[in-house]
CSV table of C-alpha atoms in Angstrom, one decimal:
chain,number,residue,atom,x,y,z
A,1,MET,CA,-57.0,-9.7,-7.2
A,2,ALA,CA,-57.9,-11.8,-10.3
A,3,MET,CA,-61.3,-11.5,-11.9
A,4,LYS,CA,-63.8,-14.4,-11.4
A,5,ASP,CA,-65.8,-13.7,-14.5
A,6,TYR,CA,-64.1,-12.8,-17.8
A,7,SER,CA,-65.8,-11.4,-20.9
A,8,ASP,CA,-65.8,-13.3,-24.2
A,9,GLU,CA,-63.7,-10.5,-25.6
A,10,PHE,CA,-61.1,-10.9,-22.9
A,11,LYS,CA,-61.0,-14.7,-23.5
A,12,ALA,CA,-60.6,-14.2,-27.2
A,13,ASP,CA,-57.8,-11.7,-26.8
A,14,ALA,CA,-56.0,-14.0,-24.3
A,15,VAL,CA,-56.2,-16.9,-26.8
A,16,ALA,CA,-55.1,-14.7,-29.7
A,17,LEU,CA,-52.1,-13.5,-27.6
A,18,TYR,CA,-51.1,-17.1,-26.8
A,19,GLU,CA,-51.4,-18.3,-30.4
A,20,SER,CA,-49.5,-15.4,-31.9
A,21,THR,CA,-46.6,-15.4,-29.4
A,22,PRO,CA,-43.6,-17.6,-30.7
A,23,GLY,CA,-42.5,-20.1,-28.1
A,24,ALA,CA,-45.3,-19.1,-25.7
A,25,THR,CA,-46.2,-21.2,-22.7
A,26,TYR,CA,-49.4,-21.3,-20.8
A,27,LYS,CA,-47.6,-20.4,-17.6
A,28,GLY,CA,-45.9,-17.3,-19.1
A,29,ILE,CA,-48.9,-15.9,-20.8
A,30,ALA,CA,-51.1,-16.6,-17.8
A,31,ALA,CA,-48.7,-14.8,-15.5
A,32,ASP,CA,-48.8,-11.7,-17.9
A,33,LEU,CA,-52.6,-11.7,-17.9
A,34,GLY,CA,-52.9,-12.3,-14.2
A,35,ILE,CA,-55.0,-15.5,-14.6
A,36,ASN,CA,-54.6,-19.1,-13.7
A,37,ARG,CA,-52.6,-21.3,-16.1
A,38,ALA,CA,-55.3,-24.0,-16.2
A,39,THR,CA,-57.9,-21.4,-17.1
A,40,LEU,CA,-55.9,-20.1,-20.1
A,41,ARG,CA,-55.3,-23.7,-21.3
A,42,GLU,CA,-59.0,-24.4,-21.1
A,43,TRP,CA,-59.8,-21.3,-23.2
A,44,VAL,CA,-57.2,-22.2,-25.8
A,45,LEU,CA,-58.4,-25.8,-26.1
A,46,ARG,CA,-62.1,-24.8,-26.5
A,47,ASN,CA,-61.1,-22.3,-29.1
A,48,ARG,CA,-59.3,-25.0,-31.1
A,49,GLU,CA,-62.2,-27.4,-30.8
A,50,ARG,CA,-64.5,-24.7,-32.3
A,51,ARG,CA,-62.0,-24.3,-35.1
A,52,GLY,CA,-61.8,-28.1,-35.7
A,53,ILE,CA,-58.1,-28.3,-34.5
A,54,THR,CA,-57.0,-31.4,-32.6
A,55,ALA,CA,-56.5,-30.6,-28.9
A,56,THR,CA,-52.7,-31.2,-28.7
A,57,ALA,CA,-50.1,-29.4,-26.7
A,58,SER,CA,-48.2,-26.6,-28.4
A,59,PRO,CA,-44.6,-27.3,-29.5
A,60,GLY,CA,-42.4,-27.4,-26.5
A,61,GLU,CA,-45.3,-27.0,-24.0
A,62,GLY,CA,-44.7,-29.3,-21.1
A,63,LYS,CA,-41.7,-31.0,-22.7
A,64,THR,CA,-38.0,-30.8,-21.9
A,65,PRO,CA,-35.6,-29.3,-24.5
A,66,ALA,CA,-34.4,-32.7,-25.5
A,67,GLU,CA,-38.0,-34.0,-26.1
A,68,ALA,CA,-38.9,-30.8,-28.0
A,69,GLU,CA,-35.7,-31.3,-30.2
A,70,LYS,CA,-36.6,-34.9,-30.8
A,71,ALA,CA,-40.1,-34.0,-31.8
A,72,ALA,CA,-38.9,-31.3,-34.2
A,73,ALA,CA,-36.4,-33.8,-35.8
A,74,SER,CA,-39.1,-36.4,-36.3
A,75,ALA,CA,-41.3,-33.7,-38.0
A,76,ASP,CA,-38.6,-32.6,-40.5
A,77,PRO,CA,-35.4,-34.8,-40.7
A,78,ASP,CA,-33.8,-32.7,-43.4
A,79,GLU,CA,-34.2,-29.5,-41.4
A,80,ARG,CA,-32.7,-31.2,-38.4
A,81,ILE,CA,-29.7,-32.4,-40.3
A,82,ARG,CA,-29.1,-28.8,-41.5
A,83,GLN,CA,-29.4,-27.6,-37.9
A,84,LEU,CA,-26.9,-30.1,-36.7
A,85,GLU,CA,-24.4,-29.4,-39.4
A,86,ALA,CA,-24.6,-25.7,-38.6
A,87,ARG,CA,-24.1,-26.4,-34.9
A,88,VAL,CA,-21.1,-28.6,-35.7
A,89,ALA,CA,-19.6,-25.9,-37.8
A,90,GLU,CA,-20.1,-23.4,-35.1
A,91,LEU,CA,-18.5,-25.6,-32.5
A,92,GLU,CA,-15.5,-26.3,-34.8
A,93,ALA,CA,-15.0,-22.6,-35.4
A,94,SER,CA,-15.1,-22.0,-31.6
A,95,GLU,CA,-12.6,-24.8,-31.0
A,96,ARG,CA,-10.2,-23.4,-33.6
A,97,LYS,CA,-10.5,-19.9,-32.0
A,98,LEU,CA,-9.8,-21.3,-28.5
A,99,ALA,CA,-6.8,-23.3,-29.8
A,100,THR,CA,-5.4,-20.2,-31.5
A,101,GLU,CA,-5.8,-18.1,-28.4
A,102,ARG,CA,-4.1,-20.8,-26.3
A,103,ASP,CA,-1.2,-20.9,-28.7
A,104,ILE,CA,-0.9,-17.1,-28.6
A,105,LEU,CA,-0.9,-17.0,-24.8
A,106,ARG,CA,1.7,-19.8,-24.7
A,107,LYS,CA,4.0,-18.0,-27.0
A,108,ALA,CA,3.5,-14.7,-25.1
A,109,ALA,CA,4.6,-16.2,-21.8
A,110,LYS,CA,8.3,-15.7,-22.5
A,111,TYR,CA,7.7,-12.0,-23.2
A,112,PHE,CA,6.3,-11.5,-19.8
A,113,ALA,CA,9.0,-13.3,-17.8
A,114,GLY,CA,10.1,-10.0,-16.4
A,115,GLY,CA,6.6,-8.6,-15.9
A,116,ASP,CA,3.5,-8.0,-18.0
A,117,GLU,CA,4.5,-4.6,-19.3
A,118,LEU,CA,2.5,-2.8,-22.0
A,119,VAL,CA,5.7,-2.5,-24.1
A,120,SER,CA,6.2,-6.3,-24.0
A,121,ARG,CA,2.7,-6.9,-25.3
A,122,PHE,CA,3.2,-4.4,-28.1
A,123,GLN,CA,6.4,-6.2,-29.0
A,124,PHE,CA,4.7,-9.6,-29.0
A,125,VAL,CA,2.0,-8.4,-31.3
A,126,HIS,CA,4.6,-7.0,-33.7
A,127,ASP,CA,6.7,-10.2,-33.7
A,128,ASN,CA,3.7,-12.5,-34.3
A,129,ARG,CA,1.5,-10.3,-36.6
A,130,ASP,CA,2.2,-12.4,-39.7
A,131,ALA,CA,1.2,-15.7,-38.0
A,132,TYR,CA,-2.0,-14.5,-36.3
A,133,GLY,CA,-2.9,-11.0,-37.5
A,134,VAL,CA,-2.8,-7.8,-35.6
A,135,LYS,CA,-6.6,-7.8,-34.9
A,136,ARG,CA,-6.6,-11.2,-33.2
A,137,LEU,CA,-3.4,-10.6,-31.3
A,138,CYS,CA,-4.7,-7.3,-29.9
A,139,GLN,CA,-8.0,-8.9,-28.8
A,140,VAL,CA,-6.1,-11.7,-26.9
A,141,MET,CA,-3.6,-9.2,-25.4
A,142,ASP,CA,-6.3,-6.8,-24.5
A,143,LEU,CA,-4.8,-4.0,-26.5
A,144,ASN,CA,-6.2,-1.2,-28.7
A,145,ARG,CA,-5.0,-1.5,-32.2
A,146,SER,CA,-4.6,2.2,-32.5
A,147,SER,CA,-2.3,2.1,-29.5
A,148,TYR,CA,-0.2,-0.6,-31.2
A,149,TYR,CA,0.1,1.3,-34.4
A,150,LYS,CA,1.1,4.4,-32.4
A,151,TRP,CA,3.8,2.4,-30.7
A,152,LEU,CA,4.9,1.0,-34.1
A,153,ALA,CA,5.2,4.5,-35.5
A,154,GLY,CA,7.8,5.4,-32.8
A,155,SER,CA,10.0,2.4,-33.5
A,156,GLU,CA,12.8,4.4,-35.1
A,157,ALA,CA,13.1,6.9,-32.3
A,158,ARG,CA,12.9,4.0,-29.8
A,159,ALA,CA,15.7,2.1,-31.5
A,160,ILE,CA,17.9,5.3,-31.3
A,161,ARG,CA,17.2,5.6,-27.6
A,162,GLN,CA,18.0,1.9,-27.0
A,163,ARG,CA,21.4,2.3,-28.7
A,164,GLU,CA,22.1,5.4,-26.6
A,165,ASP,CA,21.1,3.5,-23.5
A,166,ARG,CA,23.5,0.6,-24.3
A,167,LEU,CA,26.3,3.1,-24.8
A,168,LEU,CA,25.5,4.8,-21.5
A,169,ALA,CA,25.2,1.5,-19.8
A,170,GLU,CA,28.9,0.8,-20.7
A,171,GLU,CA,29.9,4.1,-19.2
A,172,ILE,CA,27.9,3.3,-16.1
A,173,ARG,CA,29.6,-0.1,-15.8
A,174,GLU,CA,33.0,1.5,-16.0
A,175,VAL,CA,32.2,4.0,-13.2
A,176,HIS,CA,30.5,1.2,-11.2
A,177,GLY,CA,33.6,-1.0,-11.6
A,178,GLU,CA,36.0,1.8,-10.5
A,179,SER,CA,33.9,2.1,-7.3
A,180,ARG,CA,34.2,-1.6,-6.8
A,181,GLY,CA,30.4,-1.9,-7.0
A,182,ALA,CA,29.8,0.7,-4.3
A,183,TYR,CA,28.1,3.5,-6.2
A,184,GLY,CA,24.4,3.7,-6.7
A,185,SER,CA,22.7,6.0,-9.3
A,186,PRO,CA,23.3,9.3,-7.4
A,187,ARG,CA,27.1,8.9,-7.2
A,188,VAL,CA,27.3,7.3,-10.7
A,189,THR,CA,25.5,10.4,-12.0
A,190,ALA,CA,27.8,12.7,-10.2
A,191,GLU,CA,30.9,10.9,-11.6
A,192,LEU,CA,29.5,11.0,-15.2
A,193,ARG,CA,28.8,14.7,-14.9
A,194,GLU,CA,32.3,15.2,-13.6
A,195,LYS,CA,33.6,13.6,-16.8
A,196,GLY,CA,31.5,15.9,-18.9
A,197,ARG,CA,28.5,13.6,-19.6
A,198,ARG,CA,25.2,15.4,-19.4
A,199,VAL,CA,22.8,12.9,-17.9
A,200,ASN,CA,19.7,12.7,-15.6
A,201,GLU,CA,19.9,10.7,-12.4
A,202,LYS,CA,16.5,9.1,-13.2
A,203,ARG,CA,17.8,7.8,-16.5
A,204,VAL,CA,20.9,6.4,-14.8
A,205,ALA,CA,18.7,4.6,-12.2
A,206,ARG,CA,16.5,3.2,-15.0
A,207,ILE,CA,19.5,1.9,-17.0
A,208,MET,CA,21.1,0.4,-13.9
A,209,ARG,CA,17.8,-1.5,-13.3
A,210,THR,CA,17.5,-2.5,-16.9
A,211,PHE,CA,21.1,-3.8,-17.2
A,212,SER,CA,21.2,-5.2,-13.6
A,213,ILE,CA,23.9,-3.0,-12.4
A,214,THR,CA,23.5,-3.1,-8.6
A,215,CYS,CA,25.3,-2.2,-5.5
A,216,VAL,CA,26.5,-4.8,-2.9
A,217,HIS,CA,24.5,-5.2,0.3
A,218,LEU,CA,25.4,-5.5,3.9
A,219,ARG,CA,25.2,-8.7,6.0
A,220,ARG,CA,24.7,-9.3,9.7
A,221,ARG,CA,25.9,-7.0,12.5
A,222,VAL,CA,27.6,-7.6,15.8
A,223,ARG,CA,27.0,-5.5,18.9
A,224,THR,CA,30.0,-3.3,19.7
A,225,THR,CA,28.4,-0.7,22.0
A,226,ILE,CA,28.5,-1.9,25.6
A,227,PRO,CA,27.5,0.9,28.0
A,228,ASP,CA,29.3,1.4,31.3
A,229,PRO,CA,26.6,1.8,34.1
A,230,ALA,CA,29.1,3.5,36.4
A,231,ALA,CA,30.1,6.2,33.9
A,232,SER,CA,29.4,9.9,34.5
A,233,GLN,CA,26.6,11.6,32.5
A,234,VAL,CA,27.7,13.4,29.3
A,235,PRO,CA,25.1,15.7,27.6
A,236,ASP,CA,24.0,15.3,24.0
A,237,LEU,CA,25.3,18.5,22.4
A,238,PHE,CA,24.5,17.3,18.9
A,239,GLN,CA,20.7,16.5,19.2
A,240,ARG,CA,21.0,14.5,16.0
A,241,ASP,CA,22.4,17.5,14.1
A,242,PHE,CA,25.4,16.1,12.2
A,243,ILE,CA,26.0,19.3,10.1
A,244,ALA,CA,28.8,21.7,10.6
A,245,THR,CA,29.5,25.0,8.9
A,246,GLU,CA,33.3,24.7,9.2
A,247,PRO,CA,35.8,21.8,9.3
A,248,GLY,CA,37.3,21.1,12.7
A,249,ARG,CA,34.3,22.1,14.7
A,250,LYS,CA,32.3,18.9,15.2
A,251,TYR,CA,33.5,15.4,15.2
A,252,MET,CA,31.8,12.0,15.7
A,253,GLY,CA,33.2,8.5,16.4
A,254,ASP,CA,32.1,4.9,16.7
A,255,ILE,CA,33.4,1.3,16.7
A,256,THR,CA,32.6,-1.4,14.3
A,257,TYR,CA,33.6,-5.1,14.0
A,258,LEU,CA,35.6,-6.6,11.1
A,259,PRO,CA,34.9,-10.3,10.7
A,260,LEU,CA,37.9,-12.7,10.0
A,261,ARG,CA,37.9,-16.1,8.3
A,262,ASN,CA,38.6,-18.0,11.6
A,263,GLY,CA,35.5,-16.6,13.3
A,264,GLU,CA,37.4,-13.9,15.2
A,265,PHE,CA,37.1,-10.2,14.7
A,266,LEU,CA,39.2,-7.1,14.4
A,267,TYR,CA,37.7,-3.8,15.5
A,268,LEU,CA,37.8,-0.4,13.9
A,269,ALA,CA,37.4,2.9,15.6
A,270,THR,CA,36.9,6.0,13.5
A,271,VAL,CA,36.7,9.8,13.9
A,272,LEU,CA,34.8,11.7,11.3
A,273,ASP,CA,34.5,15.5,10.7
A,274,CYS,CA,30.9,16.5,10.5
A,275,PHE,CA,31.6,19.2,7.9
A,276,SER,CA,32.9,17.0,5.1
A,277,ARG,CA,32.5,13.5,6.6
A,278,ARG,CA,36.3,13.1,6.2
A,279,VAL,CA,37.9,10.3,8.2
A,280,VAL,CA,40.5,12.3,10.2
A,281,GLY,CA,41.4,9.4,12.5
A,282,TRP,CA,41.1,5.7,12.8
A,283,SER,CA,42.6,2.7,14.7
A,284,ILE,CA,42.4,-1.1,14.1
A,285,ALA,CA,43.0,-3.6,16.9
A,286,ASP,CA,42.0,-7.1,18.0
A,287,HIS,CA,40.3,-5.7,21.1
A,288,MET,CA,37.8,-3.0,22.1
A,289,ARG,CA,39.6,-1.5,25.0
A,290,THR,CA,39.8,2.3,25.6
A,291,THR,CA,43.2,2.5,23.8
A,292,LEU,CA,41.3,1.6,20.5
A,293,VAL,CA,39.2,4.8,20.5
A,294,ALA,CA,42.0,6.9,22.1
A,295,ASP,CA,44.4,6.0,19.3
A,296,ALA,CA,41.8,7.1,16.7
A,297,LEU,CA,41.3,10.4,18.5
A,298,ARG,CA,45.1,11.0,18.7
A,299,MET,CA,45.4,10.4,14.9
A,300,ALA,CA,42.6,13.0,14.4
A,301,ALA,CA,44.5,15.5,16.5
A,302,ARG,CA,47.7,15.0,14.3
A,303,THR,CA,45.6,15.2,11.1
A,304,ARG,CA,44.0,18.5,12.1
A,305,ASP,CA,47.0,19.9,14.0
A,306,GLY,CA,45.0,19.9,17.2
A,307,LEU,CA,41.4,19.6,18.3
A,308,ASP,CA,41.2,22.4,20.7
A,309,GLY,CA,37.7,23.9,21.0
A,310,SER,CA,36.0,21.1,19.0
A,311,VAL,CA,33.1,18.8,20.1
A,312,PHE,CA,33.4,15.0,19.8
A,313,HIS,CA,30.1,13.0,19.7
A,314,SER,CA,29.8,9.2,20.4
A,315,ASP,CA,27.5,6.6,21.8
A,316,HIS,CA,27.5,5.3,25.4
A,317,GLY,CA,30.1,2.6,24.8
A,318,ALA,CA,32.2,1.8,27.8
A,319,GLN,CA,35.4,2.9,25.9
A,320,TYR,CA,34.0,6.4,25.3
A,321,ALA,CA,32.6,6.7,28.8
A,322,SER,CA,35.8,5.7,30.5
A,323,ARG,CA,37.9,7.9,32.7
A,324,ALA,CA,41.0,7.5,30.5
A,325,PHE,CA,39.1,8.7,27.4
A,326,ALA,CA,37.7,11.7,29.3
A,327,ASP,CA,41.2,12.6,30.4
A,328,LEU,CA,42.5,12.5,26.8
A,329,CYS,CA,39.6,14.7,25.7
A,330,ASP,CA,40.5,17.2,28.4
A,331,GLN,CA,44.2,17.2,27.3
A,332,LEU,CA,43.2,17.8,23.7
A,333,GLY,CA,40.7,20.5,24.5
A,334,VAL,CA,37.8,18.4,23.3
A,335,THR,CA,34.3,18.7,24.7
A,336,ARG,CA,32.5,15.3,24.8
A,337,SER,CA,28.9,14.7,23.6
A,338,MET,CA,26.9,11.5,23.9
A,339,GLY,CA,23.5,10.4,22.5
A,340,ALA,CA,20.8,8.6,24.4
A,341,VAL,CA,21.5,5.0,25.6
A,342,GLY,CA,20.4,2.4,23.2
A,343,THR,CA,19.4,4.8,20.4
A,344,SER,CA,21.5,4.3,17.3
A,345,ALA,CA,19.8,7.3,15.6
A,346,ASP,CA,21.7,9.6,17.9
A,347,ASN,CA,24.9,8.5,16.1
A,348,ALA,CA,23.3,7.7,12.8
A,349,ALA,CA,26.0,9.3,10.6
A,350,CYS,CA,28.7,7.1,12.0
A,351,GLU,CA,26.5,4.0,11.8
A,352,SER,CA,25.8,4.8,8.1
A,353,PHE,CA,29.6,5.3,7.4
A,354,HIS,CA,30.5,1.9,8.9
A,355,ALA,CA,27.7,0.2,7.0
A,356,SER,CA,29.0,1.7,3.7
A,357,LEU,CA,32.5,0.6,4.6
A,358,LYS,CA,31.6,-3.1,5.1
A,359,ARG,CA,29.1,-3.2,2.2
A,360,GLU,CA,31.7,-1.9,-0.2
A,361,THR,CA,34.7,-3.8,1.1
A,362,LEU,CA,33.1,-7.2,1.9
A,363,GLN,CA,31.3,-7.2,-1.5
A,364,GLY,CA,28.8,-9.7,-0.1
A,365,ALA,CA,31.5,-12.0,1.4
A,366,ARG,CA,31.2,-13.2,5.0
A,367,ASP,CA,34.7,-12.2,6.1
A,368,TYR,CA,37.9,-10.4,5.2
A,369,GLY,CA,40.2,-13.4,5.3
A,370,ASP,CA,43.2,-13.2,7.7
A,371,ARG,CA,44.2,-10.1,9.8
A,372,ALA,CA,46.8,-8.8,7.3
A,373,ALA,CA,44.3,-8.9,4.4
A,374,CYS,CA,41.6,-7.2,6.6
A,375,ARG,CA,44.0,-4.4,7.5
A,376,ARG,CA,45.0,-3.8,3.9
A,377,THR,CA,41.5,-3.8,2.6
A,378,VAL,CA,40.1,-1.4,5.2
A,379,PHE,CA,43.2,0.9,5.0
A,380,ALA,CA,42.8,1.1,1.1
A,381,TRP,CA,39.1,1.9,1.5
A,382,LEU,CA,39.5,4.6,4.1
A,383,THR,CA,42.2,6.4,2.2
A,384,ARG,CA,40.2,6.2,-1.1
A,385,TYR,CA,37.1,7.3,0.8
A,386,ASN,CA,38.8,10.6,1.6
A,387,THR,CA,40.4,11.2,-1.7
A,388,ARG,CA,38.0,9.8,-4.3
A,389,ARG,CA,34.7,8.5,-3.0
A,390,ARG,CA,31.8,10.8,-3.7
A,391,HIS,CA,29.6,11.6,-0.7
A,392,SER,CA,25.9,12.6,-1.0
A,393,ALA,CA,26.3,15.1,1.9
A,394,ASN,CA,29.0,16.9,0.0
A,395,SER,CA,27.0,17.5,-3.2
A,396,HIS,CA,28.7,14.2,-4.5
A,397,LEU,CA,32.2,15.5,-4.0
A,398,SER,CA,34.9,13.5,-2.1
A,399,PRO,CA,35.6,14.8,1.5
A,400,ASN,CA,39.0,16.1,0.6
A,401,GLU,CA,37.7,17.9,-2.5
A,402,TYR,CA,34.8,19.4,-0.6
A,403,GLU,CA,37.1,20.8,2.0
A,404,ARG,CA,39.5,22.1,-0.6
A,405,ARG,CA,36.7,24.0,-2.4
A,406,HIS,CA,35.5,25.4,0.9
A,407,HIS,CA,38.9,26.8,1.7
A,408,THR,CA,39.3,28.2,-1.8
A,409,ALA,CA,35.9,30.0,-1.5
A,410,LYS,CA,36.9,31.5,1.9
A,411,LEU,CA,40.2,32.8,0.5
A,412,THR,CA,38.3,34.3,-2.5
A,413,LEU,CA,35.9,36.1,-0.2
A,414,ALA,CA,38.7,37.3,2.0
A,415,ALA,CA,40.5,38.8,-1.0
């Protein structure tokens, strides 16, 4: 609570505090002392009367900033002119600084078209250092000058790496072209290593991104699996295990569509060996009757000199669930296996194979053209797939080469 009676000493100290504080106001000093503003003002005015000073308000007291500025100007015009000139110079300097920063940012925009990367900012500072100075550029780009100079010191080594990257990019383009745009960084790396080039897959992936060397992508899909509700139940002997320790033990098959120019389709049925992912049988037709998948299985039997004792896995398509196909499997000594209804993951390896086929043969196109062109294209890809195309499941060896090495290793162990 505030005091009602104040000693003369307190009043004198309060007045002295007000008079000696630059820019002081009654309200501010009174709040510090815990007294009323009017009380403090009265003490100050009485003190001034005793000292013979005219009772006027202190500079700025009770006036707006504009009024206080006008009063100061009228008191000393020369000083006011000097203040205004200094203010104008300050504003002009600030305007020049802002204009320079806008110019710097405008020029920097082209460097960041592909993303605001730290390296791009260093390069921008380096390219414009003569025009704006390193200090100003680093301030605008939010960089440490020491970091820029460290980057600059490594320019020679960086130039060597860039030259090496360009040379490697040419080799990658050659491999990528030979695969007709099908290979990504893992297979490109395997191909380069096969040719004697020591290279890391991460580096290959980085260079492919930098030089826009990309794989083709798959388009829409058409439903080819139509289950037969009257078919007998066949167990799932694979349980999503698509790995085999020997060739000729486990096979898998599926059907996929091949779009033609006139809006029609051809259909491809395939039989793959789980050991090497080799295509041991296939059939192309303009229908999806049971004979389509039966012909593919018969070709597999010819390729392998029989299928006796093997397991063949498929989805629940009506063709694979038919009585005719079951009889053919019995004749060939094949045990049937089927995944769950409506679950593509139970035949994922075949789904992936067909996706790769269409991605790499269509090359982004909507169709294969006419029937003859479609057959030629798919036939060429299937044969090349077995003989040359590297497969990730085979340690990036082609299916034929993977089987050849397996047989060689067996003979070596037997000897």
